[in-house]
PDB file of C-alpha atoms in Angstrom:
ATOM      1  CA  MET H1189      -0.044   0.416   0.363  1.00  0.00           C
ATOM      2  CA  SER H1190       0.936   3.582  -0.963  1.00  0.00           C
ATOM      3  CA  GLU H1191       2.099   5.753   1.644  1.00  0.00           C
ATOM      4  CA  ASP H1192      -0.989   7.878  -0.434  1.00  0.00           C
ATOM      5  CA  GLU H1193      -3.575   5.030   0.529  1.00  0.00           C
ATOM      6  CA  LYS H1194      -2.171   5.395   3.733  1.00  0.00           C
ATOM      7  CA  ILE H1195      -2.906   9.108   4.410  1.00  0.00           C
ATOM      8  CA  LYS H1196      -6.287   8.625   2.726  1.00  0.00           C
ATOM      9  CA  MET H1197      -6.748   5.525   5.242  1.00  0.00           C
ATOM     10  CA  ILE H1198      -6.104   8.043   8.701  1.00  0.00           C
ATOM     11  CA  VAL H1199      -7.926  10.509   6.740  1.00  0.00           C
ATOM     12  CA  GLN H1200     -11.050   8.515   6.409  1.00  0.00           C
ATOM     13  CA  LYS H1201     -10.517   6.638  10.025  1.00  0.00           C
ATOM     14  CA  TYR H1202     -10.636  11.039  11.695  1.00  0.00           C
ATOM     15  CA  GLN H1203     -12.858  11.990   9.426  1.00  0.00           C
ATOM     16  CA  GLU H1204     -15.817  12.708  11.784  1.00  0.00           C
ATOM     17  CA  TYR H1205     -13.312  15.599  13.388  1.00  0.00           C
ATOM     18  CA  LEU H1206     -12.207  16.541   9.963  1.00  0.00           C
ATOM     19  CA  LYS H1207     -15.976  17.435   9.128  1.00  0.00           C
ATOM     20  CA  ASN H1208     -17.279  18.776  11.957  1.00  0.00           C
ATOM     21  CA  ASN H1209     -14.058  21.230  13.036  1.00  0.00           C
ATOM     22  CA  ASP H1210     -12.536  24.198  10.911  1.00  0.00           C
ATOM     23  CA  VAL H1211      -9.565  21.279  10.898  1.00  0.00           C
ATOM     24  CA  ASP H1212      -8.246  20.174   6.917  1.00  0.00           C
ATOM     25  CA  VAL H1213      -5.707  17.734   4.853  1.00  0.00           C
ATOM     26  CA  ALA H1214      -5.018  18.502   1.499  1.00  0.00           C
ATOM     27  CA  GLN H1215      -3.043  17.316  -1.109  1.00  0.00           C
ATOM     28  CA  SER H1216      -1.494  19.999  -3.588  1.00  0.00           C
ATOM     29  CA  GLU H1217      -0.949  19.648  -7.394  1.00  0.00           C
ATOM     30  CA  LYS H1218       3.113  19.005  -6.648  1.00  0.00           C
ATOM     31  CA  GLY H1219       1.571  15.984  -4.412  1.00  0.00           C
ATOM     32  CA  VAL H1220       2.920  17.744  -1.311  1.00  0.00           C
ATOM     33  CA  TRP H1221       0.750  16.912   1.695  1.00  0.00           C
ATOM     34  CA  PHE H1222      -1.115  19.741   4.493  1.00  0.00           C
ATOM     35  CA  PHE H1223      -2.894  20.169   7.672  1.00  0.00           C
ATOM     36  CA  PHE H1224      -4.580  22.967   9.238  1.00  0.00           C
ATOM     37  CA  VAL H1225      -6.779  24.318  11.777  1.00  0.00           C
ATOM     38  CA  TYR H1226      -8.394  27.211  10.706  1.00  0.00           C
ATOM     39  CA  ASP H1227      -9.196  29.645  13.931  1.00  0.00           C
ATOM     40  CA  PRO H1228     -13.100  31.728  12.529  1.00  0.00           C
ATOM     41  CA  THR H1229     -12.618  34.251  15.270  1.00  0.00           C
ATOM     42  CA  ALA H1230      -9.328  35.361  14.573  1.00  0.00           C
ATOM     43  CA  GLU H1231      -9.217  34.805  10.637  1.00  0.00           C
ATOM     44  CA  SER H1232      -6.454  33.337  10.353  1.00  0.00           C
ATOM     45  CA  TYR H1233      -5.007  29.100  10.383  1.00  0.00           C
ATOM     46  CA  TYR H1234      -3.363  28.942  14.206  1.00  0.00           C
ATOM     47  CA  ARG H1235      -1.823  25.153  12.534  1.00  0.00           C
ATOM     48  CA  PHE H1236      -0.702  23.961   9.551  1.00  0.00           C
ATOM     49  CA  PHE H1237       1.982  22.121   8.527  1.00  0.00           C
ATOM     50  CA  ARG H1238       3.498  19.548   6.136  1.00  0.00           C
ATOM     51  CA  PHE H1239       3.702  16.109   6.164  1.00  0.00           C
ATOM     52  CA  LYS H1240       4.473  12.946   4.222  1.00  0.00           C
ATOM     53  CA  THR H1241       3.871   9.744   6.442  1.00  0.00           C
ATOM     54  CA  ALA H1242      -0.187   8.562   7.658  1.00  0.00           C
ATOM     55  CA  HIS H1243       1.824   8.440  10.698  1.00  0.00           C
ATOM     56  CA  GLU H1244       3.356  12.196  10.816  1.00  0.00           C
ATOM     57  CA  LEU H1245      -0.889  13.167   9.983  1.00  0.00           C
ATOM     58  CA  GLU H1246      -2.341  11.081  12.921  1.00  0.00           C
ATOM     59  CA  GLN H1247      -0.158  12.412  15.214  1.00  0.00           C
ATOM     60  CA  GLY H1248      -0.549  15.310  14.472  1.00  0.00           C
ATOM     61  CA  ILE H1249      -3.861  14.870  14.504  1.00  0.00           C
ATOM     62  CA  ILE H1250      -4.042  13.740  17.862  1.00  0.00           C
ATOM     63  CA  GLU H1251      -1.874  16.746  18.970  1.00  0.00           C
ATOM     64  CA  THR H1252      -4.702  18.870  17.787  1.00  0.00           C
ATOM     65  CA  VAL H1253      -6.564  17.451  19.351  1.00  0.00           C
ATOM     66  CA  ALA H1254      -5.294  16.693  23.092  1.00  0.00           C
ATOM     67  CA  ASP H1255      -4.316  20.763  22.589  1.00  0.00           C
ATOM     68  CA  GLU H1256      -7.661  21.889  21.250  1.00  0.00           C
ATOM     69  CA  LEU H1257      -8.839  20.066  25.015  1.00  0.00           C
ATOM     70  CA  SER H1258      -6.920  21.027  27.531  1.00  0.00           C
ATOM     71  CA  SER H1259      -7.059  25.372  25.914  1.00  0.00           C
ATOM     72  CA  LEU H1260     -10.469  24.107  26.319  1.00  0.00           C
ATOM     73  CA  LEU H1261     -10.100  23.068  30.298  1.00  0.00           C
ATOM     74  CA  GLU H1262      -8.286  25.377  30.802  1.00  0.00           C
ATOM     75  CA  VAL H1263      -9.931  28.523  29.763  1.00  0.00           C
ATOM     76  CA  SER H1264     -12.378  27.263  31.791  1.00  0.00           C
ATOM     77  CA  VAL H1265     -10.845  26.859  34.895  1.00  0.00           C
ATOM     78  CA  GLU H1266      -8.874  30.183  34.315  1.00  0.00           C
ATOM     79  CA  SER H1267     -11.856  31.982  33.844  1.00  0.00           C
ATOM     80  CA  SER H1268     -13.814  30.310  37.224  1.00  0.00           C
ATOM     81  CA  PHE H1269     -10.942  31.135  39.142  1.00  0.00           C
ATOM     82  CA  HIS H1270     -10.866  34.979  38.617  1.00  0.00           C
ATOM     83  CA  ASN H1271     -15.186  34.814  39.320  1.00  0.00           C
ATOM     84  CA  MET H1272     -14.941  33.423  42.296  1.00  0.00           C
ATOM     85  CA  ASP H1273     -11.700  35.269  43.573  1.00  0.00           C
ATOM     86  CA  ASN H1274     -13.840  38.789  42.327  1.00  0.00           C
ATOM     87  CA  ILE H1275     -15.461  38.911  45.554  1.00  0.00           C
ATOM     88  CA  ASP H1276     -14.571  41.041  49.112  1.00  0.00           C
ATOM     89  CA  LEU H1277     -12.284  39.157  51.436  1.00  0.00           C
ATOM     90  CA  LYS H1278     -13.730  40.600  54.549  1.00  0.00           C
ATOM     91  CA  GLU H1279     -16.182  37.825  52.846  1.00  0.00           C
ATOM     92  CA  ARG H1280     -14.784  35.408  52.201  1.00  0.00           C
ATOM     93  CA  TYR H1281     -12.976  34.842  55.373  1.00  0.00           C
ATOM     94  CA  ASP H1282     -15.422  36.337  58.735  1.00  0.00           C
ATOM     95  CA  GLY H1283     -16.153  32.596  60.415  1.00  0.00           C
ATOM     96  CA  SER H1284     -19.884  32.811  58.743  1.00  0.00           C
ATOM     97  CA  CYS H1285     -20.351  29.131  59.078  1.00  0.00           C
ATOM     98  CA  ASN H1286     -23.997  31.198  56.041  1.00  0.00           C
ATOM     99  CA  LYS H1287     -21.529  32.746  54.436  1.00  0.00           C
ATOM    100  CA  ALA H1288     -19.576  30.578  54.276  1.00  0.00           C
ATOM    101  CA  LEU H1289     -22.043  28.375  52.187  1.00  0.00           C
ATOM    102  CA  ALA H1290     -23.362  31.286  50.324  1.00  0.00           C
ATOM    103  CA  ARG H1291     -20.242  31.241  49.060  1.00  0.00           C
ATOM    104  CA  LEU H1292     -19.695  27.106  47.932  1.00  0.00           C
ATOM    105  CA  VAL H1293     -23.283  27.953  46.466  1.00  0.00           C
ATOM    106  CA  ARG H1294     -21.675  30.668  44.435  1.00  0.00           C
ATOM    107  CA  ASP H1295     -18.453  29.025  43.236  1.00  0.00           C
ATOM    108  CA  ILE H1296     -20.550  25.854  42.019  1.00  0.00           C
ATOM    109  CA  LYS H1297     -23.121  28.052  39.790  1.00  0.00           C
ATOM    110  CA  ILE H1298     -20.109  29.723  38.208  1.00  0.00           C
ATOM    111  CA  LEU H1299     -18.213  25.883  37.859  1.00  0.00           C
ATOM    112  CA  ARG H1300     -21.457  24.951  35.967  1.00  0.00           C
ATOM    113  CA  GLY H1301     -21.798  28.222  34.370  1.00  0.00           C
ATOM    114  CA  GLU H1302     -18.425  27.620  32.874  1.00  0.00           C
ATOM    115  CA  CYS H1303     -18.416  23.159  32.694  1.00  0.00           C
ATOM    116  CA  GLN H1304     -22.116  24.552  30.092  1.00  0.00           C
ATOM    117  CA  LYS H1305     -20.103  27.383  28.119  1.00  0.00           C
ATOM    118  CA  VAL H1306     -17.644  24.800  26.921  1.00  0.00           C
ATOM    119  CA  MET H1307     -19.474  21.176  27.076  1.00  0.00           C
ATOM    120  CA  SER H1308     -20.674  21.363  23.968  1.00  0.00           C
ATOM    121  CA  ARG H1309     -17.459  21.846  22.451  1.00  0.00           C
ATOM    122  CA  LEU H1310     -15.758  19.167  24.183  1.00  0.00           C
ATOM    123  CA  GLU H1311     -18.710  16.926  23.447  1.00  0.00           C
ATOM    124  CA  GLY H1312     -18.466  17.927  18.994  1.00  0.00           C
ATOM    125  CA  ILE H1313     -14.708  17.255  19.428  1.00  0.00           C
ATOM    126  CA  LEU H1314     -14.963  13.830  21.597  1.00  0.00           C
ATOM    127  CA  GLY H1315     -18.176  13.173  19.232  1.00  0.00           C
ATOM    128  CA  SER H1316     -16.033  13.577  16.333  1.00  0.00           C
ATOM    129  CA  LEU H1317     -13.245  10.826  17.230  1.00  0.00           C
ATOM    130  CA  PRO H1318     -12.904   7.196  16.042  1.00  0.00           C
ATOM    131  CA  GLU H1319     -13.274   5.018  18.961  1.00  0.00           C
ATOM    132  CA  ALA H1320      -9.722   3.524  18.374  1.00  0.00           C
ATOM    133  CA  PHE H1321      -8.916   6.812  19.791  1.00  0.00           C
ATOM    134  CA  LEU H1322     -11.019   7.713  22.426  1.00  0.00           C
TER     135      LEU H1322
END
């Protein structure tokens, strides 16, 4: 089996991921293979590389997925902590049980909201990957 055929098999394996995200694989007129990820917010490509083998392509896809999922989680956690810390220190440490419980409820609501923001994106990415990947 030629390397081009192996590459096409990897493209087929990850077809759902490629189709459901701003990710694509292309072959130039000269036969050069490219992998790229487009960021519609920035209107630019944030990952773009050449590859020669199916292994290189699969490794690039896996790294892209891992980076994207890590970034989503990092942004969610950072935003949660920022929103949770945005209170008066006296309110946090006055020793009142009622205030501590109120603070806990507020923090849980913040965390829930941040999780809901990224959950559909996480489900979209994870749901589009081949079962063998998960």
